[in-house]
Amino acid sequence: MSAAPAAAVSSSHADRQLLFRQVMGRFATGVTVVTTCVGEETFGMTANAFMAGSLEPMLCVVSINRAAQMHGRLLQAGHYGVSFLTQLQQHFAAHFAGRRLHGLTPEFEVRGRTPVLKRSLAAATADVVETVECGDHTLFLGKINDLIVRDAARPLLFFGGRYAWIDVGSPIDDAEPPEFW
């Protein structure tokens, strides 16, 4: 591990947090909508803090800020869905991030007891099996119940504070590797 530059060490806590966000923003992630239902009402939240947790048993993890409304809802419901957005669903990312779009009515399909967004690139539903405090967030470990995958769509990505997408036309494995050395 290399030592931090002297300027970074003496910077304020707010400066370090900004630097942290900038560094983490350089990791391109997929964009998801985490969903659950409490009673008859469906709730969703845009999140990019999602990952596969384990193959055996099949587990996934979402990281939710304890100040977010979704945090309490996941604790209450005990289950969640994760819908992976396509580039054509960027409006859902904004909608579920709190920028409600007039006239937008998201459509859900219920898998078991858990809602997921219709026409998403892929989705998983899970029951919460454990929660782990992680600073100002909670990690919700979920045991997978259902998986959905669809073809012919480009994923929506998030990089450097902006949305992006990739062309999934030809696999990189077919190309000659670049010569770096």
Short mmCIF file of C-alpha atoms in Angstrom, two decimals:
data_model
loop_
_atom_site.label_atom_id
_atom_site.label_comp_id
_atom_site.label_asym_id
_atom_site.label_seq_id
_atom_site.Cartn_x
_atom_site.Cartn_y
_atom_site.Cartn_z
CA MET A 1 0.00 0.00 0.00
CA SER A 2 1.52 3.31 -1.02
CA ALA A 3 1.60 6.34 1.26
CA ALA A 4 -0.85 9.15 0.58
CA PRO A 5 0.61 12.44 -0.67
CA ALA A 6 1.17 15.01 2.09
CA ALA A 7 -1.55 17.29 0.66
CA ALA A 8 -4.14 14.50 0.87
CA VAL A 9 -3.19 13.70 4.47
CA SER A 10 -3.67 17.30 5.59
CA SER A 11 -6.94 17.82 3.70
CA SER A 12 -10.23 18.23 5.52
CA HIS A 13 -12.67 15.40 6.14
CA ALA A 14 -15.03 16.88 3.52
CA ASP A 15 -12.18 16.95 0.97
CA ARG A 16 -11.37 13.29 1.73
CA GLN A 17 -15.02 12.34 1.27
CA LEU A 18 -15.11 14.14 -2.08
CA LEU A 19 -11.91 12.37 -3.14
CA PHE A 20 -13.40 9.05 -2.02
CA ARG A 21 -16.51 9.66 -4.16
CA GLN A 22 -14.31 10.61 -7.14
CA VAL A 23 -12.16 7.49 -6.78
CA MET A 24 -15.17 5.17 -6.33
CA GLY A 25 -16.82 6.89 -9.30
CA ARG A 26 -14.01 5.59 -11.52
CA PHE A 27 -15.34 2.08 -11.05
CA ALA A 28 -17.93 1.56 -13.79
CA THR A 29 -21.01 -0.15 -12.40
CA GLY A 30 -24.32 -1.33 -13.68
CA VAL A 31 -27.42 0.60 -12.67
CA THR A 32 -30.10 -1.26 -10.76
CA VAL A 33 -33.42 -0.57 -9.14
CA VAL A 34 -33.92 -2.32 -5.81
CA THR A 35 -37.59 -3.07 -5.16
CA THR A 36 -39.69 -4.47 -2.36
CA CYS A 37 -43.26 -4.32 -1.18
CA VAL A 38 -44.74 -3.57 2.19
CA GLY A 39 -48.36 -4.59 2.36
CA GLU A 40 -49.83 -3.84 -1.06
CA GLU A 41 -47.45 -0.98 -1.86
CA THR A 42 -44.37 -1.37 -4.09
CA PHE A 43 -41.24 0.70 -3.44
CA GLY A 44 -38.08 1.16 -5.51
CA MET A 45 -34.69 2.84 -5.20
CA THR A 46 -31.90 3.32 -7.74
CA ALA A 47 -28.68 1.69 -6.58
CA ASN A 48 -25.32 0.76 -8.04
CA ALA A 49 -24.03 -0.79 -4.81
CA PHE A 50 -25.00 -4.35 -5.75
CA MET A 51 -22.93 -7.47 -6.17
CA ALA A 52 -23.06 -11.23 -6.39
CA GLY A 53 -22.23 -12.68 -3.01
CA SER A 54 -21.91 -16.43 -3.47
CA LEU A 55 -22.59 -19.18 -5.98
CA GLU A 56 -23.27 -21.88 -3.38
CA PRO A 57 -25.61 -20.95 -1.89
CA MET A 58 -26.66 -18.32 -4.43
CA LEU A 59 -26.49 -14.98 -2.60
CA CYS A 60 -26.47 -11.34 -3.63
CA VAL A 61 -25.78 -8.16 -1.68
CA VAL A 62 -27.21 -4.65 -1.81
CA SER A 63 -25.79 -1.78 0.21
CA ILE A 64 -28.37 0.73 1.46
CA ASN A 65 -27.76 3.96 3.36
CA ARG A 66 -29.40 3.76 6.79
CA ALA A 67 -30.91 7.23 6.21
CA ALA A 68 -32.71 6.05 3.03
CA GLN A 69 -36.41 5.19 3.25
CA MET A 70 -35.65 1.90 1.49
CA HIS A 71 -33.54 0.81 4.47
CA GLY A 72 -36.53 0.54 6.82
CA ARG A 73 -38.68 -0.96 4.10
CA LEU A 74 -36.19 -3.77 3.44
CA LEU A 75 -35.94 -4.48 7.15
CA GLN A 76 -39.73 -4.65 7.36
CA ALA A 77 -40.33 -6.65 4.17
CA GLY A 78 -37.42 -9.08 4.47
CA HIS A 79 -37.11 -9.52 0.68
CA TYR A 80 -36.04 -7.54 -2.37
CA GLY A 81 -35.72 -7.57 -6.11
CA VAL A 82 -32.87 -6.13 -8.14
CA SER A 83 -33.64 -5.09 -11.73
CA PHE A 84 -30.67 -4.37 -14.02
CA LEU A 85 -31.52 -1.42 -16.26
CA THR A 86 -30.99 -1.12 -20.00
CA GLN A 87 -29.82 2.08 -21.66
CA LEU A 88 -33.45 2.67 -22.67
CA GLN A 89 -34.47 2.71 -19.00
CA GLN A 90 -32.35 5.66 -17.87
CA HIS A 91 -35.59 7.47 -17.01
CA PHE A 92 -36.28 4.80 -14.35
CA ALA A 93 -32.86 5.44 -12.81
CA ALA A 94 -33.79 9.11 -12.40
CA HIS A 95 -37.31 8.31 -11.21
CA PHE A 96 -36.21 5.92 -8.48
CA ALA A 97 -33.35 8.23 -7.45
CA GLY A 98 -35.99 10.74 -6.33
CA ARG A 99 -36.43 12.82 -9.48
CA ARG A 100 -40.05 11.81 -10.06
CA LEU A 101 -40.98 12.11 -13.72
CA HIS A 102 -44.49 13.39 -14.39
CA GLY A 103 -46.62 10.77 -16.11
CA LEU A 104 -44.17 7.91 -15.59
CA THR A 105 -45.85 4.83 -14.17
CA PRO A 106 -43.34 2.01 -13.78
CA GLU A 107 -44.65 -1.46 -14.54
CA PHE A 108 -43.69 -4.34 -12.30
CA GLU A 109 -43.98 -8.08 -12.51
CA VAL A 110 -44.22 -9.99 -9.26
CA ARG A 111 -42.00 -13.03 -8.91
CA GLY A 112 -43.14 -14.97 -5.87
CA ARG A 113 -43.83 -12.10 -3.50
CA THR A 114 -41.23 -9.68 -4.89
CA PRO A 115 -41.75 -7.03 -7.58
CA VAL A 116 -39.17 -6.36 -10.31
CA LEU A 117 -39.30 -3.89 -13.19
CA LYS A 118 -40.77 -5.23 -16.40
CA ARG A 119 -38.48 -5.26 -19.45
CA SER A 120 -35.27 -4.93 -17.42
CA LEU A 121 -32.10 -6.52 -18.78
CA ALA A 122 -32.06 -9.05 -15.95
CA ALA A 123 -33.43 -9.35 -12.44
CA ALA A 124 -33.01 -11.34 -9.27
CA THR A 125 -35.27 -11.73 -6.26
CA ALA A 126 -33.97 -12.63 -2.83
CA ASP A 127 -34.97 -13.13 0.79
CA VAL A 128 -32.87 -11.21 3.31
CA VAL A 129 -30.87 -13.79 5.27
CA GLU A 130 -28.50 -11.44 7.07
CA THR A 131 -27.75 -7.76 7.52
CA VAL A 132 -24.31 -6.34 8.25
CA GLU A 133 -23.61 -2.79 9.37
CA CYS A 134 -21.06 -1.12 7.12
CA GLY A 135 -20.41 2.46 8.23
CA ASP A 136 -23.45 4.57 7.36
CA HIS A 137 -24.87 1.74 5.23
CA THR A 138 -26.27 -1.73 5.83
CA LEU A 139 -25.41 -4.69 3.62
CA PHE A 140 -28.50 -6.79 2.92
CA LEU A 141 -27.42 -10.33 2.07
CA GLY A 142 -30.14 -12.06 0.11
CA LYS A 143 -30.68 -15.72 -0.78
CA ILE A 144 -31.72 -15.85 -4.43
CA ASN A 145 -35.26 -17.05 -5.13
CA ASP A 146 -35.70 -16.25 -8.80
CA LEU A 147 -33.58 -15.12 -11.75
CA ILE A 148 -34.63 -13.50 -15.01
CA VAL A 149 -32.44 -12.77 -18.03
CA ARG A 150 -33.33 -11.15 -21.35
CA ASP A 151 -31.30 -10.76 -24.54
CA ALA A 152 -30.87 -7.97 -27.05
CA ALA A 153 -30.50 -5.00 -24.74
CA ARG A 154 -27.58 -2.79 -23.85
CA PRO A 155 -26.90 -2.29 -20.14
CA LEU A 156 -27.04 1.11 -18.49
CA LEU A 157 -23.78 1.93 -16.73
CA PHE A 158 -22.68 4.59 -14.27
CA PHE A 159 -19.19 6.06 -14.46
CA GLY A 160 -17.70 9.31 -13.18
CA GLY A 161 -21.07 10.60 -11.98
CA ARG A 162 -22.71 10.08 -15.40
CA TYR A 163 -24.70 7.42 -17.18
CA ALA A 164 -23.02 5.51 -19.98
CA TRP A 165 -23.48 2.37 -22.01
CA ILE A 166 -21.43 -0.09 -23.96
CA ASP A 167 -21.83 -1.71 -27.32
CA VAL A 168 -22.30 -5.40 -26.66
CA GLY A 169 -21.95 -6.30 -30.34
CA SER A 170 -18.78 -8.37 -30.48
CA PRO A 171 -17.04 -9.95 -27.53
CA ILE A 172 -13.63 -8.59 -26.67
CA ASP A 173 -12.34 -12.18 -26.44
CA ASP A 174 -12.49 -12.40 -30.26
CA ALA A 175 -10.12 -9.47 -30.69
CA GLU A 176 -6.34 -9.59 -30.56
CA PRO A 177 -5.13 -8.37 -27.16
CA PRO A 178 -3.41 -4.98 -27.22
CA GLU A 179 0.33 -4.96 -26.86
CA PHE A 180 1.18 -3.12 -23.65
CA TRP A 181 4.81 -4.05 -23.09
#
